[in-house]
Coordinates of C-alpha atoms in Angstrom, one line a residue:
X1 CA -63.1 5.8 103.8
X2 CA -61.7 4.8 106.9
X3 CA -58.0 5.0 107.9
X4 CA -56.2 2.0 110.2
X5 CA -56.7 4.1 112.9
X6 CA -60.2 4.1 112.4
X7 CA -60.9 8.1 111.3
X8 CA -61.7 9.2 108.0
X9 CA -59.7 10.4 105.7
X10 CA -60.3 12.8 103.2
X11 CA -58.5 12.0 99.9
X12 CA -58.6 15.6 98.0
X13 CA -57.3 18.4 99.9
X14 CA -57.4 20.7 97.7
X15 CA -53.4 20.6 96.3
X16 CA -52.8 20.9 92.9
X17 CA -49.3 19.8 91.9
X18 CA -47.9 21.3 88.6
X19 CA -45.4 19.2 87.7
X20 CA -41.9 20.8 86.1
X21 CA -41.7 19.5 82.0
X22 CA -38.1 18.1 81.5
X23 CA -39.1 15.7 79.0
X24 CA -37.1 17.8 76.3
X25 CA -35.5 21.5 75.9
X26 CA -38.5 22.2 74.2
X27 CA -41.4 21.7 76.3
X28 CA -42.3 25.0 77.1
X29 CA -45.7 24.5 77.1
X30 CA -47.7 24.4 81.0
X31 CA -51.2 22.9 81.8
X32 CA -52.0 26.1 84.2
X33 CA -50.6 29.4 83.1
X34 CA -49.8 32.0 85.8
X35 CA -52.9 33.7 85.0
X36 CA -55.0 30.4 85.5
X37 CA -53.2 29.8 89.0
X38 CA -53.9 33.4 90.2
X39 CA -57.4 33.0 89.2
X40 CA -58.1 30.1 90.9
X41 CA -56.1 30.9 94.3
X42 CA -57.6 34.2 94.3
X43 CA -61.6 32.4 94.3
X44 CA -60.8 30.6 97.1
X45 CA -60.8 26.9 98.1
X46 CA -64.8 26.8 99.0
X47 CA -65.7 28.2 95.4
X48 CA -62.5 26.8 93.4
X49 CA -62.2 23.9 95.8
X50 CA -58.4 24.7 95.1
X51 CA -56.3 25.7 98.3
X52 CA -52.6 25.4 96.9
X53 CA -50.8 25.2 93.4
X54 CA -47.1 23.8 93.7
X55 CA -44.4 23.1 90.9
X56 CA -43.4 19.8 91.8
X57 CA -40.4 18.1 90.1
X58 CA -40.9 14.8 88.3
X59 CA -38.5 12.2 88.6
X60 CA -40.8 10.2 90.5
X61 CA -44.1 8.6 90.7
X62 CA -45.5 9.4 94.1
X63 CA -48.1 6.5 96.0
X64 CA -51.3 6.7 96.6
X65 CA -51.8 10.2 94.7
X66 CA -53.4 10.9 91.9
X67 CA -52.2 12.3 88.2
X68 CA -54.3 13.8 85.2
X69 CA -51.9 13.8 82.3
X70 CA -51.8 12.2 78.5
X71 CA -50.7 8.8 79.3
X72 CA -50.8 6.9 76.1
X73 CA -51.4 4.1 77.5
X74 CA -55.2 3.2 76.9
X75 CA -54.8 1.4 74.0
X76 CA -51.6 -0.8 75.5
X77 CA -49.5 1.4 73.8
X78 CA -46.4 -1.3 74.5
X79 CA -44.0 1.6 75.1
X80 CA -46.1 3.0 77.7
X81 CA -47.5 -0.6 79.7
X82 CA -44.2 0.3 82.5
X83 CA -45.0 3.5 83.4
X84 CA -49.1 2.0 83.7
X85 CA -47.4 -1.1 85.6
X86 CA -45.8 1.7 88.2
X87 CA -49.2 3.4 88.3
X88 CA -50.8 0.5 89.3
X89 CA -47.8 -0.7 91.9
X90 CA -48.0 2.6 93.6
X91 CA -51.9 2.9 93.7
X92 CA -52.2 5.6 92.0
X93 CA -55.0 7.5 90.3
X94 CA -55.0 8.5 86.4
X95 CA -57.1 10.9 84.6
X96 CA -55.8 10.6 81.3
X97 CA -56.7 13.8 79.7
X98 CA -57.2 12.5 76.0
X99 CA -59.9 10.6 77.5
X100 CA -62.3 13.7 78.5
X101 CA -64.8 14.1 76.1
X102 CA -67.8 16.1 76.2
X103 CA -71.5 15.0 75.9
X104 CA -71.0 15.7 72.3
X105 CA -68.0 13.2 71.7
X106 CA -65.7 15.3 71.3
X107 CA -62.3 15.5 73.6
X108 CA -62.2 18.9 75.8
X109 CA -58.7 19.2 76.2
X110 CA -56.7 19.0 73.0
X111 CA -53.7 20.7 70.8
X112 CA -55.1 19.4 67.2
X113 CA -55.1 23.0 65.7
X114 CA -51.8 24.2 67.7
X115 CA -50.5 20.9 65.8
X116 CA -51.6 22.2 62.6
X117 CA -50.8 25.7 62.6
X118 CA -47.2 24.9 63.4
X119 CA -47.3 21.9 61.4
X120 CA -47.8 24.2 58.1
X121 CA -45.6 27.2 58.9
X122 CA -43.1 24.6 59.3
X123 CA -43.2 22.3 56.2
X124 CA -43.8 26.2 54.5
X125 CA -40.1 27.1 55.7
X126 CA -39.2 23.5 55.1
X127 CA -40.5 24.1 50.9
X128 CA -38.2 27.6 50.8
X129 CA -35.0 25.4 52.0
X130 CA -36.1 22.1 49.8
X131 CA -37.0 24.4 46.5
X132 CA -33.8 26.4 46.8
X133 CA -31.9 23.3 46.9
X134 CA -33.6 22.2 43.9
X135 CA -32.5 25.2 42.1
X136 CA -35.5 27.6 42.6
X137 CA -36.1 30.9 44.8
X138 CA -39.4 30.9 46.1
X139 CA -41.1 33.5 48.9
X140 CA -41.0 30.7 51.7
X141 CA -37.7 31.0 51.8
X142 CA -38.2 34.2 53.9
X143 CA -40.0 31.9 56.7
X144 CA -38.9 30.6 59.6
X145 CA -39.8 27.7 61.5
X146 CA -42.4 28.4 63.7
X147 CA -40.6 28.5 66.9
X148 CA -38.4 31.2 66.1
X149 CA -41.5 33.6 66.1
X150 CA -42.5 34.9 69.5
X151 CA -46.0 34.7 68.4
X152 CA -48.7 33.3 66.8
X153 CA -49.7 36.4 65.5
X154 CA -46.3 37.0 64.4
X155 CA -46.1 33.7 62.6
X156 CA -49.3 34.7 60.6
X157 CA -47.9 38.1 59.8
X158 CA -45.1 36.3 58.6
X159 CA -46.9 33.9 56.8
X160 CA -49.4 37.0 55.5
X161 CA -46.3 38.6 54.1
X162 CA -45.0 35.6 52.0
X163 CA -48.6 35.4 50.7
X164 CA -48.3 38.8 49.5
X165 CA -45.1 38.4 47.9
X166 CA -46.6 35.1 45.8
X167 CA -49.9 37.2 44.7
X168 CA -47.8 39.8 43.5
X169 CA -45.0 38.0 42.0
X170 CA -46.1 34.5 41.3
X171 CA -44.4 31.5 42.0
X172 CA -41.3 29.7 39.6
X173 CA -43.0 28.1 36.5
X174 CA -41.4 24.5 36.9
X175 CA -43.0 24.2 40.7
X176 CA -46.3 25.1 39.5
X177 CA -48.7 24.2 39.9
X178 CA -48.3 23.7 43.7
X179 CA -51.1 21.5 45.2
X180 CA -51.6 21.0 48.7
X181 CA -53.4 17.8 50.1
X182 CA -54.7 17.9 53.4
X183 CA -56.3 14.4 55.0
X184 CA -59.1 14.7 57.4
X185 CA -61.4 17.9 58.5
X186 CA -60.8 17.6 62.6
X187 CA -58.7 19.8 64.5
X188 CA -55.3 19.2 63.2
X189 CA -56.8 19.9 59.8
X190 CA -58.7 23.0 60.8
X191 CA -55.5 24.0 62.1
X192 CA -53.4 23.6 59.2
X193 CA -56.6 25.2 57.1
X194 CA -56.0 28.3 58.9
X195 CA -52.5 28.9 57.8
X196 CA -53.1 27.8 54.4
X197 CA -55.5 30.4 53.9
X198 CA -53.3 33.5 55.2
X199 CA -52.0 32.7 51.4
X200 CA -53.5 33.5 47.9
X201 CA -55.5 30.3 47.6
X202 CA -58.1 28.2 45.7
X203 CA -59.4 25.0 47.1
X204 CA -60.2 22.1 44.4
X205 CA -62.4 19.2 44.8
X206 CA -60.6 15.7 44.7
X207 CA -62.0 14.7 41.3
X208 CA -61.0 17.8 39.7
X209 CA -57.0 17.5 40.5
X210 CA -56.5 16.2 37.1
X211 CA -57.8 19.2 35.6
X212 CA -55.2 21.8 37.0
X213 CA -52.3 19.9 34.8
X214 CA -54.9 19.8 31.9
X215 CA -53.2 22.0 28.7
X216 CA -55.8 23.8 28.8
X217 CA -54.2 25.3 32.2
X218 CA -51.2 25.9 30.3
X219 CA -49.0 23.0 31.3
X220 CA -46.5 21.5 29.1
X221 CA -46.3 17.4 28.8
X222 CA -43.6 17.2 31.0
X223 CA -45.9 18.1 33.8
X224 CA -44.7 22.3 34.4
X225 CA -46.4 25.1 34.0
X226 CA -45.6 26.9 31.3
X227 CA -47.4 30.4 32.8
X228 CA -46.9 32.0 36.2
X229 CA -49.4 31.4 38.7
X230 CA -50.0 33.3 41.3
X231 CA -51.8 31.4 44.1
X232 CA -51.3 27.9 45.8
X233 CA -54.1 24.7 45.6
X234 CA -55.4 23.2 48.2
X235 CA -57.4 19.7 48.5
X236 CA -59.3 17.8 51.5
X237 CA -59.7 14.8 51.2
X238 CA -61.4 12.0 53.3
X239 CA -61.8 8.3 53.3
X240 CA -64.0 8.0 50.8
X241 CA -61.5 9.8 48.6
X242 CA -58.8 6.9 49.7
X243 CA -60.1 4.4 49.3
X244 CA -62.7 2.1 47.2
X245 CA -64.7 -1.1 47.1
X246 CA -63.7 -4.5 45.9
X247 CA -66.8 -5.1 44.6
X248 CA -67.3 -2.4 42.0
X249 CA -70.7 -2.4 42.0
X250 CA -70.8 -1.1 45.7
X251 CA -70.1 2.4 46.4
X252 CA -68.4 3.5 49.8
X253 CA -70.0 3.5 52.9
X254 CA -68.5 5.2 55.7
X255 CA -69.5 2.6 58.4
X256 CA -69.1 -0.4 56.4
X257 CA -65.5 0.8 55.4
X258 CA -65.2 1.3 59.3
X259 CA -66.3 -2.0 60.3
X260 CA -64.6 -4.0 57.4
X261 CA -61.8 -2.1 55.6
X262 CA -60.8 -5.2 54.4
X263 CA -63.0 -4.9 51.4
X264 CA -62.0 -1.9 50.5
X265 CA -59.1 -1.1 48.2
X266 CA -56.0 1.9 48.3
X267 CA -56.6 4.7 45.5
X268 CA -55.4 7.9 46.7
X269 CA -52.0 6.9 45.0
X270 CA -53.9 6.6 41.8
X271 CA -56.5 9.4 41.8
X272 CA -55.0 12.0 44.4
X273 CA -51.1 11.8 44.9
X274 CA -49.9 12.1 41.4
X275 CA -51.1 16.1 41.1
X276 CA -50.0 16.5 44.9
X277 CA -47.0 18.6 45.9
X278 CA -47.2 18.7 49.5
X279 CA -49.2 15.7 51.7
X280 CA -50.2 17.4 55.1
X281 CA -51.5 13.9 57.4
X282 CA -54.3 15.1 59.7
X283 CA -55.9 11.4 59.9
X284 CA -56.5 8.8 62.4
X285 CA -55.3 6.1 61.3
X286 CA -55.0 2.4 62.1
X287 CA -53.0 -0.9 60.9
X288 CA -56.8 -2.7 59.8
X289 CA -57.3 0.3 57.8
X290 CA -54.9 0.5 54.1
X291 CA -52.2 3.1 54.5
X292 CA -52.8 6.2 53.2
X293 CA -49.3 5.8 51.1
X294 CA -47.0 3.0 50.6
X295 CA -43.4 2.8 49.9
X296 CA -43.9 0.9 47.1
X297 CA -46.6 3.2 45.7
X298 CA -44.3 6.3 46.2
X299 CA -41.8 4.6 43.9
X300 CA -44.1 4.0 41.4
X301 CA -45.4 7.7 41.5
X302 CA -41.8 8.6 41.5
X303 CA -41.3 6.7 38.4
X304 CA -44.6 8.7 36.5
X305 CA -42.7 11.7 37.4
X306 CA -44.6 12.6 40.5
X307 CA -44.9 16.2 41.7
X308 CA -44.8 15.3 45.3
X309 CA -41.9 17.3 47.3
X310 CA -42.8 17.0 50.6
X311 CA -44.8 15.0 53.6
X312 CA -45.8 17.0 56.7
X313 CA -46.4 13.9 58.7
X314 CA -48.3 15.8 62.0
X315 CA -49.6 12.8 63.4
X316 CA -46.4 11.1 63.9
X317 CA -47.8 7.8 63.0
X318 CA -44.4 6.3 62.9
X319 CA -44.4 3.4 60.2
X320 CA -48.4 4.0 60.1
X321 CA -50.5 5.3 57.2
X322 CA -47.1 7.2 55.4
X323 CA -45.0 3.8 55.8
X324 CA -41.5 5.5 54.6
X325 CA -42.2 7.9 57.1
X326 CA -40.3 6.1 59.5
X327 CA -39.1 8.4 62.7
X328 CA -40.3 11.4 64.4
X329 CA -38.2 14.6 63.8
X330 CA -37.3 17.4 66.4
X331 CA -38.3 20.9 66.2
X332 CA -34.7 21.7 65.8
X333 CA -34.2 19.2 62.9
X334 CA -37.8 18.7 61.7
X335 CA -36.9 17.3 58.0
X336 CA -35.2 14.1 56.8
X337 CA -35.2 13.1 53.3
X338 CA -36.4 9.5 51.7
X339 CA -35.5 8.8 48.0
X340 CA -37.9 5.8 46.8
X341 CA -35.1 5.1 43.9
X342 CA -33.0 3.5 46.5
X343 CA -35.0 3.2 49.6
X344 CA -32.6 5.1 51.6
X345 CA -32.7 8.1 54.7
X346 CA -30.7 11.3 54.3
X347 CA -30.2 14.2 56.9
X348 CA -30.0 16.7 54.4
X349 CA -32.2 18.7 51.9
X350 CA -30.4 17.6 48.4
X351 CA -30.7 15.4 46.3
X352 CA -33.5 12.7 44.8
X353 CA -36.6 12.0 46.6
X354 CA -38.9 13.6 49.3
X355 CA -38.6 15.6 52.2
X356 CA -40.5 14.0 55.7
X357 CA -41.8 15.8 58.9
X358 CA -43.2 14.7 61.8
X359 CA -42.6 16.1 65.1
X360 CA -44.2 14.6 68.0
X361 CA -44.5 17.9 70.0
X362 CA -45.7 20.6 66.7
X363 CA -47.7 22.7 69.7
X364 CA -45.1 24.0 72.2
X365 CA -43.8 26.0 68.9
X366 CA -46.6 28.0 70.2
X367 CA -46.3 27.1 74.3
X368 CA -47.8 30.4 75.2
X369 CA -51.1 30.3 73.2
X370 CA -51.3 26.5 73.9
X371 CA -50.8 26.3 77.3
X372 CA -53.5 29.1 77.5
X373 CA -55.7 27.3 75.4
X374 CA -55.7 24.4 77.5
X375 CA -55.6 25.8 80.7
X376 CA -59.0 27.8 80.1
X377 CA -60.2 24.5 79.6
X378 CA -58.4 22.3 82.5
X379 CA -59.4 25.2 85.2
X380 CA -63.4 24.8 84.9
X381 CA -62.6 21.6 86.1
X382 CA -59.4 20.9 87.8
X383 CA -61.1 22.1 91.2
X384 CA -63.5 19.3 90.8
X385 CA -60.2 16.8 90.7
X386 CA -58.9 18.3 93.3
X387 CA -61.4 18.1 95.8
X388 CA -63.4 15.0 95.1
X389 CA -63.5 12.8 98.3
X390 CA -64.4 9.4 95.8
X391 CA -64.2 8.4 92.1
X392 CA -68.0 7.7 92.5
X393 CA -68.8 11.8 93.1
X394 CA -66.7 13.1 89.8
X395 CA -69.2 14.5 86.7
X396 CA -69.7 11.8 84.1
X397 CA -67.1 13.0 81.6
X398 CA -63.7 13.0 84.1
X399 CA -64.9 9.5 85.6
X400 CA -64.8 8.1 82.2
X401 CA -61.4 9.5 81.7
X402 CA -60.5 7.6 84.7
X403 CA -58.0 4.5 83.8
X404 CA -56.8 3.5 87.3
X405 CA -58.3 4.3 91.0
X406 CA -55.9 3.9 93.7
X407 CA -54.3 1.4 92.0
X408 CA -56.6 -0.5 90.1
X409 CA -58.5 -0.5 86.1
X410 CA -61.7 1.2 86.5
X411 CA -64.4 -0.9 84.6
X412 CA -63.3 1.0 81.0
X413 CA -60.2 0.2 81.0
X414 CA -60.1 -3.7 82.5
X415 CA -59.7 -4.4 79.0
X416 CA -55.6 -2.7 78.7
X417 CA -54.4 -6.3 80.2
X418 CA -56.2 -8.2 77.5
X419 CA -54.8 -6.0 74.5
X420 CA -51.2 -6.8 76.1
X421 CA -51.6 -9.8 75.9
X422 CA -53.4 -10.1 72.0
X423 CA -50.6 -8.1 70.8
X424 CA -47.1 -9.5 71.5
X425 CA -45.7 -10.1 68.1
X426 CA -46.5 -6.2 67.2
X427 CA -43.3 -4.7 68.7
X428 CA -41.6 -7.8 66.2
X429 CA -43.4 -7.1 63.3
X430 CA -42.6 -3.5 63.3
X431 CA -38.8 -4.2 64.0
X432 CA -38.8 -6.8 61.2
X433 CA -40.3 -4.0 58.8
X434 CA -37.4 -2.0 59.9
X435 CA -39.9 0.5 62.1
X436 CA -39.8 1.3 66.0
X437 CA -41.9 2.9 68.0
X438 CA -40.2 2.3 71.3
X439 CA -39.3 5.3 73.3
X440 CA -37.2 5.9 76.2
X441 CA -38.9 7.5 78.7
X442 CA -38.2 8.2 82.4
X443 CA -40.8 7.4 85.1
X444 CA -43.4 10.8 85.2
X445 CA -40.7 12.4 83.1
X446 CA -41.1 11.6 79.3
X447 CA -44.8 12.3 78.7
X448 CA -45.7 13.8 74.9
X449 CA -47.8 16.3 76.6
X450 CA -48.3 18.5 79.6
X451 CA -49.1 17.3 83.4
X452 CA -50.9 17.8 86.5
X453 CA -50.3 15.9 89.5
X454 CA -53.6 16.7 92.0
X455 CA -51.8 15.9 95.5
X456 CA -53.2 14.7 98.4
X457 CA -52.0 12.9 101.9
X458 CA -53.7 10.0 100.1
X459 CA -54.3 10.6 96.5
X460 CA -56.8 13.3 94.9
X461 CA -60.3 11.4 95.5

């Protein structure tokens, strides 16, 4: 590339610019630990291809440079087309790192299980505050949220010790018997897997829920236990447990149900949520697809006497698959409560109804494991952003994760103006249903996750 002058210019030089979090007082979490920049400096700029590392604040978007971050913005996402509109005004370059994925399919750089494992210690410490308010003592009640461990050992130990206290006390006869429900088997469910078995557990197949409030399990008609029981149950379940055909005399079929959910019908509030205590949401999920659970079915389940205390939304799908789950909570006030009787919100823990989490930012309860997580990940490669002279000389799997190039769509992505345009009444439907999913963010500030800015005089490549 040729400057006016007529000499070339080289667009990586080697800078990488950390850039400070200040999205909330929580974002602890960094995409390059100390260790990571030491490591890299240390190897030099001819094996690294990294000469500098600099904390650079983020108020701004700066021309003609380029960013790697999670932009939320591939799929239009409407509250996110401003800050792609300055990307694109400023000529800048995005790597948007939800977009690098391996030749396997899978994404390289991810929190899923950081998202789980907090996810479940804190609907655990939510269950010792909701139970207690419901008039029973239970070992949860001796957890905290996950934050306030400095850990995630120490969370586990914690989480170890209240499993020891329910295998040798047993848990209060009219909770019992407490079923978990976990949707999907990615990450975030792996994640939340991984707490849940730190505690006396047995898993149960989806068809055989019924048979844990069978008499023959010692449970009175009124639904409770009527022995102790010293363990928790835990169920996975996937879209073939969701959902079934129209036409009974088809079966489900994974890529059929993909490619034409409309012939499928909702059943998890008929075969799977009336033995389910505790709903953990792991899934992708999408508005063609049915919703996993309905405010309408909730009252209906609520009306059979439903078990169902709590729903530990983790993928924040505000208004999405859980419809009454219908804001994201903070890490310092992670619960709300939503009683189907009257279709109203509380901020409290008493009373009728359900308690709802769904914090947008579950794995910077853990910022020092995460951030060193992903940083192991983002250093094999971040040298390769940083010193790339054009888009055309990146490996395979950061040029697809490419959305703009000095300014403009890389082939992928021409498609983002397109959505915008298909989609304008979405934003209205959602306020009409009483759902938003508009946030406020400031330019470079307000991202969900953690941020690179790969500085050159011109941009990274």
């Amino acid at each position: 590339m040729k400057s006016s002058g007529g000499e070339e210019k080289k667009l990586g030089n080697g800078v990488v610019g950390i850039l400070a979090e200040t999205a909330n007082k929580w974002e602890r979490r960094t995409p390059l630990t100390p260790s990571h920049c030491a490591r890299l400096l240390r190897g030099g700029k001819d094996r690294t291809g990294i000469s500098r590392i600099v904390v650079q604040p983020s108020e701004m978007i700066l021309p003609e440079r380029a960013y790697a971050f999670f932009s939320h913005t591939h799929k239009a996402q409407k509250e996110n087309m401003p800050l792609l509109d300055k990307i694109l005004s400023e000529r800048v370059t995005l790597c948007d790192y939800e977009l690098i994925v391996g030749d396997h399919g899978k994404r390289l750089l991810a929190f899923g299980k950081y998202a789980g494992r907090a996810g479940l210690v804190d609907i655990l410490h939510g269950l010792g505050l909701r139970y207690l308010s419901l008039g029973y003592s239970t070992p949860f009640l001796s957890l905290g949220s996950s934050y306030m461990y400095s850990s995630l050992a120490a969370a586990k130990a914690a989480v170890i010790s209240v499993g020891e206290e329910i295998a040798s006390q047993g848990l209060p006869l009219g909770i019992c018997p407490l079923v978990f429900v976990f949707t999907g088997t990615g990450n975030v469910s792996l994640g939340v897997q991984e707490i849940f078995k730190l505690l006396p557990h047995t898993f149960v197949e989806p068809s055989n829920l019924p048979e844990l409030f069978g008499k023959n399990q010692g449970i009175s008609q009124n639904g409770k236990s009527t022995k102790r029981v010293y363990q928790l149950y835990g169920c996975i379940i996937t879209s073939q447990d969701m959902v079934e055909h129209k036409n009974p005399s088809k079966s489900f079929d994974k890529a059929d149900y993909y490619a034409h959910p409309e012939h499928y019908n909702p059943v998890s509030h008929e075969k799977i949520f009336p033995y389910t205590s505790v709903l953990v949401n792991c899934m992708y999920w999408e508005k063609k697809f049915p919703r996993l659970l309905s405010t309408k079915q909730l009252q209906d389940l609520t009306k059979k006497r439903c078990p169902l205390v709590g729903i530990c939304d983790i993928t924040c799908d505000i208004g999405g698959s859980v419809e009454f789950v219908n804001r994201a909570t903070l890490i310092d006030s992670p619960f709300f409560r939503f009683n189907p009787s009257n279709n109203s919100y509380y901020d409290d823990m008493d009373g009728d109804g359900v308690i709802c989490m769904a914090i947008e930012t579950l794995p910077t309860e853990f910022a020092k494991e995460a951030s060193q997580h992903f940083g192991d990940i983002l250093s094999e490669f971040v040298g390769s952003l940083a010193s790339m002279t054009e888009i055309a000389d990146l490996p395979a799997h950061l040029k697809r994760a490419c959305i703009s190039y000095m300014g403009e769509l890389t082939s992928l992505y021409e498609y983002i103006p397109r959505m915008r345009k298909s989609n304008p009444e979405e934003e209205q439907t959602n306020i009409s249903n009483g759902v938003s999913n508009h946030r406020t963010y400031n330019i470079l500030v307000g991202f969900d996750e953690v941020k690179v800015s790969l500085s050159g005089l011109q941009g990274l490549f």
